[in-house]
mmCIF file of C-alpha atoms in Angstrom:
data_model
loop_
_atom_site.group_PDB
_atom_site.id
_atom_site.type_symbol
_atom_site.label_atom_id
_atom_site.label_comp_id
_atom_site.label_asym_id
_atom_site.label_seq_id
_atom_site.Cartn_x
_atom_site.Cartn_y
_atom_site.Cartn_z
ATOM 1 C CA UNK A 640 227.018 133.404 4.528
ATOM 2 C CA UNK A 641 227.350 130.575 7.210
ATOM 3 C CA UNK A 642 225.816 130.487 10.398
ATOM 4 C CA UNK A 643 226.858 128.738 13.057
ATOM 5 C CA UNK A 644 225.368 128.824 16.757
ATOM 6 C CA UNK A 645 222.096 130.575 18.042
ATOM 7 C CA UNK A 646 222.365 131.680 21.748
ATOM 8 C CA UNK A 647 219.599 133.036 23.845
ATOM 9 C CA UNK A 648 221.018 133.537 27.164
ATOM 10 C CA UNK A 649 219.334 135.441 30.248
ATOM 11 C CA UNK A 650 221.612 138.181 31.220
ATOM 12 C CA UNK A 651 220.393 138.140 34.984
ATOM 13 C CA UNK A 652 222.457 134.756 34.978
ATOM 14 C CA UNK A 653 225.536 136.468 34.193
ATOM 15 C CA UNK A 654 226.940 137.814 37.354
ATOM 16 C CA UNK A 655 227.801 135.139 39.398
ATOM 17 C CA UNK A 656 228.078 136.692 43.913
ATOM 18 C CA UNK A 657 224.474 138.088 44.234
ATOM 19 C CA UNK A 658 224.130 141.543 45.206
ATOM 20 C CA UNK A 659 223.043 142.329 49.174
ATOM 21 C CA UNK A 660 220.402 145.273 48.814
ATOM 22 C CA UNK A 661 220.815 145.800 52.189
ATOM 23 C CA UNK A 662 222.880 148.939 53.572
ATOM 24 C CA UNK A 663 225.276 148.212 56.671
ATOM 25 C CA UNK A 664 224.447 144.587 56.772
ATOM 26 C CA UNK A 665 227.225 143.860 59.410
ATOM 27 C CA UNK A 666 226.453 147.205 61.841
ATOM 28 C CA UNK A 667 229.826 148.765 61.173
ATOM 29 C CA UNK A 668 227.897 152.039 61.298
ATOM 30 C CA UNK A 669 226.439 153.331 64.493
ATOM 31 C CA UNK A 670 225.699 156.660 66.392
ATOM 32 C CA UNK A 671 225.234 155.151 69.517
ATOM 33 C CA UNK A 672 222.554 151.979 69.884
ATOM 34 C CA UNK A 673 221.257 153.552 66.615
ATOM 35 C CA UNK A 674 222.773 151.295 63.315
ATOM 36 C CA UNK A 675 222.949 153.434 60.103
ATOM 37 C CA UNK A 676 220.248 152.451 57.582
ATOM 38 C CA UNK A 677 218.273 150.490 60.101
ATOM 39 C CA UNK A 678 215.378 151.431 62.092
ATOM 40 C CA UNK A 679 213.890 150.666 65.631
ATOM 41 C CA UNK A 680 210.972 150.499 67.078
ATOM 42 C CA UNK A 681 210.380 148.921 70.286
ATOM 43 C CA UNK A 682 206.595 149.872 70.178
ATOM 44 C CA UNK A 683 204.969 148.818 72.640
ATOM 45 C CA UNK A 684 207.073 146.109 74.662
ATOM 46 C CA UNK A 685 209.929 147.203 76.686
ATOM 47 C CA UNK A 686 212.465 145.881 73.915
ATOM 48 C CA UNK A 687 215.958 147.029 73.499
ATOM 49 C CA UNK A 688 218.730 147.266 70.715
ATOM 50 C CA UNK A 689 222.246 147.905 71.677
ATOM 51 C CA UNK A 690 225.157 147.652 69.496
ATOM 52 C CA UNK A 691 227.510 145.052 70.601
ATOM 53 C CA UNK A 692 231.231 146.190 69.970
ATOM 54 C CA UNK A 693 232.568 142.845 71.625
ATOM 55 C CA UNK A 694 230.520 139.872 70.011
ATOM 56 C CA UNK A 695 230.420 139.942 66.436
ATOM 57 C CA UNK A 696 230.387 137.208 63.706
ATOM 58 C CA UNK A 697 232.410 139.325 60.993
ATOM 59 C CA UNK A 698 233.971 142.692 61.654
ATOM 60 C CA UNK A 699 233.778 144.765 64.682
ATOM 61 C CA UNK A 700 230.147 144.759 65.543
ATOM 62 C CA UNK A 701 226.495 143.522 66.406
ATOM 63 C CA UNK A 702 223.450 144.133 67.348
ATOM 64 C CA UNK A 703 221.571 142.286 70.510
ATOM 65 C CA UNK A 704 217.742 142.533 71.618
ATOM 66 C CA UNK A 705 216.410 142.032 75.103
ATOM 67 C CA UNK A 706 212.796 142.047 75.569
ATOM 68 C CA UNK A 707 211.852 141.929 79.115
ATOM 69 C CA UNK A 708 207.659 141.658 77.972
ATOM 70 C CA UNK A 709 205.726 138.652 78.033
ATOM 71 C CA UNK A 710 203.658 137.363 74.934
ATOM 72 C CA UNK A 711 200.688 139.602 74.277
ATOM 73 C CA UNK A 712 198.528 140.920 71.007
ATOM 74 C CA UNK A 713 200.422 143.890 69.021
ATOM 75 C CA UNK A 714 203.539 144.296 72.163
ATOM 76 C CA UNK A 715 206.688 143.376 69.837
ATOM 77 C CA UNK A 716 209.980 145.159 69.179
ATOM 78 C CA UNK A 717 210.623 145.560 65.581
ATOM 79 C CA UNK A 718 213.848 146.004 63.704
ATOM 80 C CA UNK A 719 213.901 146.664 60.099
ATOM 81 C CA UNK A 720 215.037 147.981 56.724
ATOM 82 C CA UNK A 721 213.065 149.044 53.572
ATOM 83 C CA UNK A 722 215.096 148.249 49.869
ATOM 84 C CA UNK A 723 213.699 148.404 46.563
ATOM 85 C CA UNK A 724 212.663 145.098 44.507
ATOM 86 C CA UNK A 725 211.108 144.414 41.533
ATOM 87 C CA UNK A 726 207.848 143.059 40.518
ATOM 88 C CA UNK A 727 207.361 138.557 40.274
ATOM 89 C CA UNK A 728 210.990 138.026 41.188
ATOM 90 C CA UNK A 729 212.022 135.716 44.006
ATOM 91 C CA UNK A 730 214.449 136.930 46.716
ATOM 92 C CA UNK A 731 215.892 135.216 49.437
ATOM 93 C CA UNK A 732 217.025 136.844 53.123
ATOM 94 C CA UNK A 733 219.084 135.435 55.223
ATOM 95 C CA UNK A 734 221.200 136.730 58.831
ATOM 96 C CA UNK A 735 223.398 135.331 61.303
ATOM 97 C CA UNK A 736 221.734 134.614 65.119
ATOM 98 C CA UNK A 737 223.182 133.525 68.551
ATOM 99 C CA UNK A 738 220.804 133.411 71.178
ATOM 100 C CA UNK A 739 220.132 132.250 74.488
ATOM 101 C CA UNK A 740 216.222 132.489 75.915
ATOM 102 C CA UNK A 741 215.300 133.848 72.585
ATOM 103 C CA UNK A 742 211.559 133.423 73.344
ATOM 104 C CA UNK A 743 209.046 134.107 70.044
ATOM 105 C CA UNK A 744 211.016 135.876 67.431
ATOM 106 C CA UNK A 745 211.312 135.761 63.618
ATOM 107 C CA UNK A 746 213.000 137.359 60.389
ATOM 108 C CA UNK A 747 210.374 138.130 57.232
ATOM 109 C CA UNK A 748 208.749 140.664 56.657
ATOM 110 C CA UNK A 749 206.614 141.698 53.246
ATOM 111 C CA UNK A 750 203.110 143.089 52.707
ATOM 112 C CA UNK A 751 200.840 142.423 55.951
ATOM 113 C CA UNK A 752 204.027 141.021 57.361
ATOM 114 C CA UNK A 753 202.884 137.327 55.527
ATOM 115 C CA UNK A 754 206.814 136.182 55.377
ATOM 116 C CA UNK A 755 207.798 134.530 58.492
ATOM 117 C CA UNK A 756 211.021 132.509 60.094
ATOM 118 C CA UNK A 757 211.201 131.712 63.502
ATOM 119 C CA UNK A 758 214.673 132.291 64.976
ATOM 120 C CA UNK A 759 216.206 129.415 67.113
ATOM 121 C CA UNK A 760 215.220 129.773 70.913
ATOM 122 C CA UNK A 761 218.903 128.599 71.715
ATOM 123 C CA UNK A 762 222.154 128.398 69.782
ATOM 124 C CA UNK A 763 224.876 127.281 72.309
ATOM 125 C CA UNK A 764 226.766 129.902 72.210
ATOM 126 C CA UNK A 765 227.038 129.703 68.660
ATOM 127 C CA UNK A 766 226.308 131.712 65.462
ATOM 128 C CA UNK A 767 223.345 129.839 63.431
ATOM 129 C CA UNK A 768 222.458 130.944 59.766
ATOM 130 C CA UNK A 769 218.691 131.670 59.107
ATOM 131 C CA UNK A 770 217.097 131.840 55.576
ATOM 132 C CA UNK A 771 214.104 132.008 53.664
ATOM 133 C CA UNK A 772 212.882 132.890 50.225
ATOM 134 C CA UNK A 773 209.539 134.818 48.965
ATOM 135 C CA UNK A 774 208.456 136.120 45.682
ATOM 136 C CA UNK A 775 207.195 139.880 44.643
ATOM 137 C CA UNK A 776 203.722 140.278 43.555
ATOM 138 C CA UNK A 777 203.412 141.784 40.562
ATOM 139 C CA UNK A 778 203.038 145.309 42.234
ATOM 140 C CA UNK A 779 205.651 145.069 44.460
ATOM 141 C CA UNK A 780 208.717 147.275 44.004
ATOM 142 C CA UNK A 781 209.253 147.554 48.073
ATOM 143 C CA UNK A 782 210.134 144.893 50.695
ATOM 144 C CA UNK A 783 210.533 145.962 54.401
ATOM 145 C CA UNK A 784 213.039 143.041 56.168
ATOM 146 C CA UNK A 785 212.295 143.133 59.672
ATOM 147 C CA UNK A 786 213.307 140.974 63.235
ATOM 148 C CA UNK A 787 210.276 140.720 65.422
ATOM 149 C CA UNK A 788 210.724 140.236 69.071
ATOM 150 C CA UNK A 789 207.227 138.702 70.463
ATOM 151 C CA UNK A 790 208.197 137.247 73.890
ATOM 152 C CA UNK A 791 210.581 137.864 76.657
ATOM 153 C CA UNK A 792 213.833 137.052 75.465
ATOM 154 C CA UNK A 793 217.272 137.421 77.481
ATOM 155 C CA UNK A 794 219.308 137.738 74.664
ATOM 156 C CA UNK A 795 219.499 137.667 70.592
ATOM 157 C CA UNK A 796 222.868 138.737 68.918
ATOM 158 C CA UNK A 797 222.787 139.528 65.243
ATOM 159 C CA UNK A 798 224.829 139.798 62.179
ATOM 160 C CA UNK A 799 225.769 139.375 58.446
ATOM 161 C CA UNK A 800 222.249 139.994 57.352
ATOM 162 C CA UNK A 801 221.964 139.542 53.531
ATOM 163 C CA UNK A 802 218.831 139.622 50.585
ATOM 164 C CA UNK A 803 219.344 139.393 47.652
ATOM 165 C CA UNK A 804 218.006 138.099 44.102
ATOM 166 C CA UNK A 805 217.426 134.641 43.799
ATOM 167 C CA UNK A 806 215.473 132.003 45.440
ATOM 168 C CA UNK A 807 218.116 130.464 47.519
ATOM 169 C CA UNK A 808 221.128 132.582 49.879
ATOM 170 C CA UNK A 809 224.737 132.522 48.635
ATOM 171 C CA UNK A 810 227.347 132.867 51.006
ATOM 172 C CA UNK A 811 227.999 135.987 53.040
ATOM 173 C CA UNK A 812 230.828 137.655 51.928
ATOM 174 C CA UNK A 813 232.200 140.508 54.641
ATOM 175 C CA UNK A 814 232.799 143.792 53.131
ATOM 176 C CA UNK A 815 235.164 146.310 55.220
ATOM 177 C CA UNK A 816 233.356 149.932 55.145
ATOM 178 C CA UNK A 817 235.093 152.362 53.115
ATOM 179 C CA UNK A 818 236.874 155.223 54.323
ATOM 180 C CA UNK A 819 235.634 158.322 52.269
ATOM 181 C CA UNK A 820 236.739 158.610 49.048
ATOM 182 C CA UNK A 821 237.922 154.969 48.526
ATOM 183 C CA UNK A 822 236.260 153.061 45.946
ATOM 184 C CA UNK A 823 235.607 148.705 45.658
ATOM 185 C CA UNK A 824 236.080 147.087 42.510
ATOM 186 C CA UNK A 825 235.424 143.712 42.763
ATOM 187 C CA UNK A 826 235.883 141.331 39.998
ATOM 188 C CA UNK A 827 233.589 138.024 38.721
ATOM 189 C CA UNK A 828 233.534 134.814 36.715
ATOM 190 C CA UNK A 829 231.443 135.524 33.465
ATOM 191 C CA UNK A 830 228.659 132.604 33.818
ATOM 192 C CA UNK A 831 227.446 132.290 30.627
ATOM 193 C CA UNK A 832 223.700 131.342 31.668
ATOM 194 C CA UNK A 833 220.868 129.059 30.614
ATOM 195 C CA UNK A 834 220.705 128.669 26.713
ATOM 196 C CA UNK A 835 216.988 128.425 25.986
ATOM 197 C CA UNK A 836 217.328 127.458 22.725
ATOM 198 C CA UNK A 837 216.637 123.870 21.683
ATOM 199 C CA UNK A 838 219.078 122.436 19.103
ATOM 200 C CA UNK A 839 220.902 125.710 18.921
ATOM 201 C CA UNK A 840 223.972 123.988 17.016
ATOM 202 C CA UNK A 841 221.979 122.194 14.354
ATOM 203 C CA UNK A 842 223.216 118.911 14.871
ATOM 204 C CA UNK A 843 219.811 117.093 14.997
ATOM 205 C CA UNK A 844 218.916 117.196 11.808
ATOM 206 C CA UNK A 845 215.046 116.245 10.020
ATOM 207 C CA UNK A 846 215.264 115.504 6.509
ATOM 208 C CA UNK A 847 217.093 118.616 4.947
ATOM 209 C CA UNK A 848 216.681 120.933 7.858
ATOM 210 C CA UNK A 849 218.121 121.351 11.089
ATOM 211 C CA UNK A 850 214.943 120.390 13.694
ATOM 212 C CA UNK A 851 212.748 122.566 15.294
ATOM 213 C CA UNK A 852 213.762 125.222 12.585
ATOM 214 C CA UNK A 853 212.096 126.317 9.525
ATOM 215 C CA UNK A 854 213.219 127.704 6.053
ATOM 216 C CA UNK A 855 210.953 129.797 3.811
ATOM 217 C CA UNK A 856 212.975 131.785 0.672
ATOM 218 C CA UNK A 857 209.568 133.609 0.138
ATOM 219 C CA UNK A 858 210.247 135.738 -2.725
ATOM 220 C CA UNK A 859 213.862 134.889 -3.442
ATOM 221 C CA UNK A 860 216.238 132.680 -5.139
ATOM 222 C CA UNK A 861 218.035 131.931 -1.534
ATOM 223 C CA UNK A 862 218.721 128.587 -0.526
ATOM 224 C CA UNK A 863 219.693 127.195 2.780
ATOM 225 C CA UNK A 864 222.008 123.846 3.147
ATOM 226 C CA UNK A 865 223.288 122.318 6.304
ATOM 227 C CA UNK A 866 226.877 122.436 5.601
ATOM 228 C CA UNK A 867 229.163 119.568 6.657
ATOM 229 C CA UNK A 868 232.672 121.023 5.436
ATOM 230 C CA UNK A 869 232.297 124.179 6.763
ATOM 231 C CA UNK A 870 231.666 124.068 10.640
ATOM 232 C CA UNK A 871 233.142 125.844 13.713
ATOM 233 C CA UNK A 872 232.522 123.127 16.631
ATOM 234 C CA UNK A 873 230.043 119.759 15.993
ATOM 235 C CA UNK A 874 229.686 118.574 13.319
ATOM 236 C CA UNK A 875 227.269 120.618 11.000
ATOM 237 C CA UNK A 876 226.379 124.548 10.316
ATOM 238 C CA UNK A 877 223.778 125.507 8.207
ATOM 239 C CA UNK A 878 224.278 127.986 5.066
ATOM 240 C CA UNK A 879 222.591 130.535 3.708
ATOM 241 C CA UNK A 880 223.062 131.679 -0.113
ATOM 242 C CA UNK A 881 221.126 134.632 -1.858
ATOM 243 C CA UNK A 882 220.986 136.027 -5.643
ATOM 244 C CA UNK A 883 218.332 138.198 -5.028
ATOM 245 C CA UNK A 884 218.743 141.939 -5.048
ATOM 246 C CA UNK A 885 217.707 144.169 -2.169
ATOM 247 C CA UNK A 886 214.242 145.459 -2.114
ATOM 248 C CA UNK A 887 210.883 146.241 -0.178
ATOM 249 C CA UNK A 888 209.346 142.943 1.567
ATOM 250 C CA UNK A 889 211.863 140.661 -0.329
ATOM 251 C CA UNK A 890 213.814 138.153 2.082
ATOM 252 C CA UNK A 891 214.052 134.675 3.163
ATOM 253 C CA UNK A 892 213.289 133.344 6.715
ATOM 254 C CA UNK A 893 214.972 130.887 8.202
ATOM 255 C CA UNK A 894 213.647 130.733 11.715
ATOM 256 C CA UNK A 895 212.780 128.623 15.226
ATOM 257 C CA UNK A 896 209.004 127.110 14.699
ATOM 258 C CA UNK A 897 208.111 126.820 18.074
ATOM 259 C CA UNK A 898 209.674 130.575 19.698
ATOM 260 C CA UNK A 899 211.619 130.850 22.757
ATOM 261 C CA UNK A 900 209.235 131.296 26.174
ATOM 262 C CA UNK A 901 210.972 134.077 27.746
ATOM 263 C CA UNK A 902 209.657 136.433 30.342
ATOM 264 C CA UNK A 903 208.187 140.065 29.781
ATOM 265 C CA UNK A 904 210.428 142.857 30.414
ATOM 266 C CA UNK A 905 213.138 140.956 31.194
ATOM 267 C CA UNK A 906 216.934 141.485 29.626
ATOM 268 C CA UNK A 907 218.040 138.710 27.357
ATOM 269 C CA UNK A 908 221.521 138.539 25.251
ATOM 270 C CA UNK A 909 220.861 136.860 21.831
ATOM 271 C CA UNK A 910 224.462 135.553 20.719
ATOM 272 C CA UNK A 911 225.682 133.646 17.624
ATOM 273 C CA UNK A 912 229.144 132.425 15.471
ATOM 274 C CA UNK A 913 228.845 133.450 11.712
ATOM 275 C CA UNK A 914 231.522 133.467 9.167
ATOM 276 C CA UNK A 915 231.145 135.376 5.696
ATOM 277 C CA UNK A 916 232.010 136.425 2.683
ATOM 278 C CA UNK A 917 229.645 138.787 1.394
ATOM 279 C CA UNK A 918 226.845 138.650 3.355
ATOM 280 C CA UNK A 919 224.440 141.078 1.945
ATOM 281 C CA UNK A 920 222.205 143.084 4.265
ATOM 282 C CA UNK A 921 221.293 139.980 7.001
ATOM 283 C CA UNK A 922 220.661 139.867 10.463
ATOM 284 C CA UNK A 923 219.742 137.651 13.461
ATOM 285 C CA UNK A 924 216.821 138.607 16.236
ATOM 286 C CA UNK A 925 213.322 138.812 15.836
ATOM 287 C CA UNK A 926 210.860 138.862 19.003
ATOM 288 C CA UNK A 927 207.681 141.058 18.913
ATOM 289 C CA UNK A 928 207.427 142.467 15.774
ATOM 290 C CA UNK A 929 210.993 141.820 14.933
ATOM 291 C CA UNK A 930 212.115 144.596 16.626
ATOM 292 C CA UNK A 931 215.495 142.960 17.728
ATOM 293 C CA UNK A 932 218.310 142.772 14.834
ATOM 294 C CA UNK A 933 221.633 142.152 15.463
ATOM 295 C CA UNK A 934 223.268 142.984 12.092
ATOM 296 C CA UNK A 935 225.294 139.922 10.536
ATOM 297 C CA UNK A 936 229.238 141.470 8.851
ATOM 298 C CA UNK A 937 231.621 140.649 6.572
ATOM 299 C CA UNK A 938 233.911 138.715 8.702
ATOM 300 C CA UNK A 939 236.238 137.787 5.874
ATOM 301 C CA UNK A 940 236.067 133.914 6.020
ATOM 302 C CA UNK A 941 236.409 133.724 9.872
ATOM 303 C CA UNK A 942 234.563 132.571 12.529
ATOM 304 C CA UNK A 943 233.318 135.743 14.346
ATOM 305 C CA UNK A 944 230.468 136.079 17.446
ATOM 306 C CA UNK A 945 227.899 138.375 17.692
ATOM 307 C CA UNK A 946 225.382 139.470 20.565
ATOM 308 C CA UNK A 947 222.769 141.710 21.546
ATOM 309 C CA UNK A 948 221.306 142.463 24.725
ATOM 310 C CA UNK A 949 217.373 143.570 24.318
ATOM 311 C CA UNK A 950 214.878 143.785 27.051
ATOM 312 C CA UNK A 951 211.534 141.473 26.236
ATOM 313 C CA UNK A 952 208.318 143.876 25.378
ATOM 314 C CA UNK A 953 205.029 144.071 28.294
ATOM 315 C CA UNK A 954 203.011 140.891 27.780
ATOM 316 C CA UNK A 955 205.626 139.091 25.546
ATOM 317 C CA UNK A 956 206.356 135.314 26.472
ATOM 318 C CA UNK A 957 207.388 134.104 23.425
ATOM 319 C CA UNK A 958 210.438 135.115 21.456
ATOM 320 C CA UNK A 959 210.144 134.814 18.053
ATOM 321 C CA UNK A 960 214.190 133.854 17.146
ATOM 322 C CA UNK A 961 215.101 134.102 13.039
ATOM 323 C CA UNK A 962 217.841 134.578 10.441
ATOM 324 C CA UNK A 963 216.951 136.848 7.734
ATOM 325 C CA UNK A 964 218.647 137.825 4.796
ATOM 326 C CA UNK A 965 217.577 140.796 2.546
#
C-alpha cells in the first residue's frame, strides 16, 4: 500500500457566494408600507416606513424612513428582522443607503443592541454601501438586524440588505422573487479550502521519515519507506508494507505528532491519494478516540482519492490525523 497526500480541509470553505439569511432583502414583497419578513415599529417617535416603488437600487422597490422627532432618550423608529445563527461564528451585515438629512441613525443590532454603524447623514443622491462584522457568543443562536432612526431625518432610502457568514460582506447579488412553483438552482466554483495539515505531501523529509510524522509498527512486522519511484505529484510518497495477520490490538501507526487544531463541532473533510495492491484492512482518520476512519481499497495499482466529511466532537481542538493498517 502507498499513500500519497493527507488533506484536512474545512468544509465551511467550500461554497464559495455566501448565503443572505435574510428573507426579502430587496422589499419585492409588500402588503402595503408593510415589507414581508420585516417588522416595524415606530415606538415612540413619529417615524414612518413607506415602500418606495420608484427609487430602488436593484429591482422594483425600497423602503424610506422619515422621522419628524427630535433626539430624545428611548423615542426611535426601529426596523428589523430576526434569523437564526450559530454559536462563536463571525457574521457580517451589510445594506444599501441614500439619504439626505439623515440625522442619528444606524444598522446593528445583537444582544442589548451592542452592534452599531452609523449611516451617512448625506449621500448625494447616491446609493452608499454600509457594513460591519460581529461575532456570536457562545449562546447565541439568534441575531435581530435592525435600522434605528434616533433624530429627525427627512429622508433615508434603503435596499439590498445582506448578512451572512463570514467576517467580511461579499457582493450583493439581486435575486428576482419566484413566482410559485418555480424553483433556483444556482451553481458554484468548488473552493477547495484551507489545508491544515503541515507537510501533507511528505516532501520534507527528517532522517527516514517524512517530518512532523511518526511511525510506530507496534506489534507487527510492517515497515514504512518514503518511496521515490512510486509518487503521484512531488517528488516522494511514503509506503506502507505489512506481513502480519489480522488480529485484536495488532497494527502499526503511522501518524501526525503534533495533531491538527481544529474547532469543536465543526465539519471537516479529511481527503487523501492512495494507490494499492492488496491493502489489507487499513484506513486513514483518527480524531477523538479514533472515531473517524475512512477505509483505504484495493485500487488496483492506480492512483485513487478518498474523503470523509466528520463533524469535530464538544471540547475537541485537536485532531489526532493517522494511517493505520491492521
Amino acid at each position: 500500500m502507498v499513500l500519497r497526500s493527507a488533506l484536512l480541509v474545512l468544509v465551511a470553505a467550500v461554497a464559495a457566494p455566501a448565503l443572505n439569511l435574510l428573507d426579502n432583502p430587496t422589499f419585492e414583497r409588500h402588503q402595503g408600507d408593510a415589507p414581508s419578513g420585516w417588522h416595524w415599529n415606530p415606538a415612540k417617535a413619529e417615524a414612518t416606513l413607506t415602500v418606495d416603488t420608484e427609487v430602488s437600487r436593484s429591482g422594483k422597490a425600497s423602503v424610506r424612513i422619515v422621522n419628524p422627532s427630535a433626539k430624545k432618550p428611548h423615542v426611535y423608529g426601529s426596523l428589523s428582522q430576526s434569523v437564526t445563527v450559530a454559536p462563536n461564528r463571525k457574521y457580517a451585515f451589510s445594506c444599501y443607503v441614500k439619504t439626505d438629512g439623515a440625522g442619528a441613525a444606524w444598522i446593528g443590532g445583537g444582544k442589548k443592541w451592542v452592534y452599531r454603524t452609523p449611516l451617512p447623514r448625506n449621500t448625494n443622491g447616491k446609493w452608499q454601501r454600509v457594513s460591519s462584522s460581529f461575532t456570536t457568543a457562545g449562546d447565541e443562536t439568534s441575531f435581530t438586524l435592525r435600522i434605528i432612526t434616533e433624530s429627525k431625518t427627512d429622508g433615508i432610502w434603503l435596499d439590498d440588505f445582506q448578512l451572512e457568514s463570514g467576517g467580511v460582506a461579499t457582493p450583493f447579488v439581486y435575486h428576482p422573487p419566484l413566482d410559485p412553483g418555480q424553483v433556483r438552482l444556482e451553481l458554484s466554483p468548488f473552493d477547495p479550502g484551507q489545508n491544515l495539515v503541515p507537510n501533507p505531501s511528505f516532501e520534507t523529509v527528517d532522517g527516514v521519515r517524512p517530518k512532523g510524522w511518526m511511525w510506530d509498527r507496534r506489534n507487527t512486522d510492517a515497515t514504512m519507506t518514503i518511496s521515490e519511484d512510486v509518487v503521484r505529484s512531488g517528488k516522494v510518497a511514503v509506503k506502507f508494507v505489512n506481513g502480519t495477520a489480522f488480529g485484536p490490538h495488532i497494527y502499526g501507526w503511522f501518524g501526525f505528532t503534533a495533531g491538527v487544531p481544529v474547532k469543536a463541532s465543526t465539519a471537516y473533510t479529511l481527503t487523501a491519494f492512495v494507490k494499492s495492491e492488496t491493502p489489507g484492512r487499513a484506513w486513514i482518520g483518527g480524531g477523538k478516540g479514533w472515531k473517524v476512519r475512512c477505509g483505504i481499497p484495493k485500487t488496483d495499482g492506480e492512483w485513487r482519492r478518498i474523503s470523509k466529511t466528520f463533524i469535530t466532537q464538544e471540547e475537541e481542538t485537536s485532531f489526532a490525523l493517522m494511517v493505520i493498517s491492521e
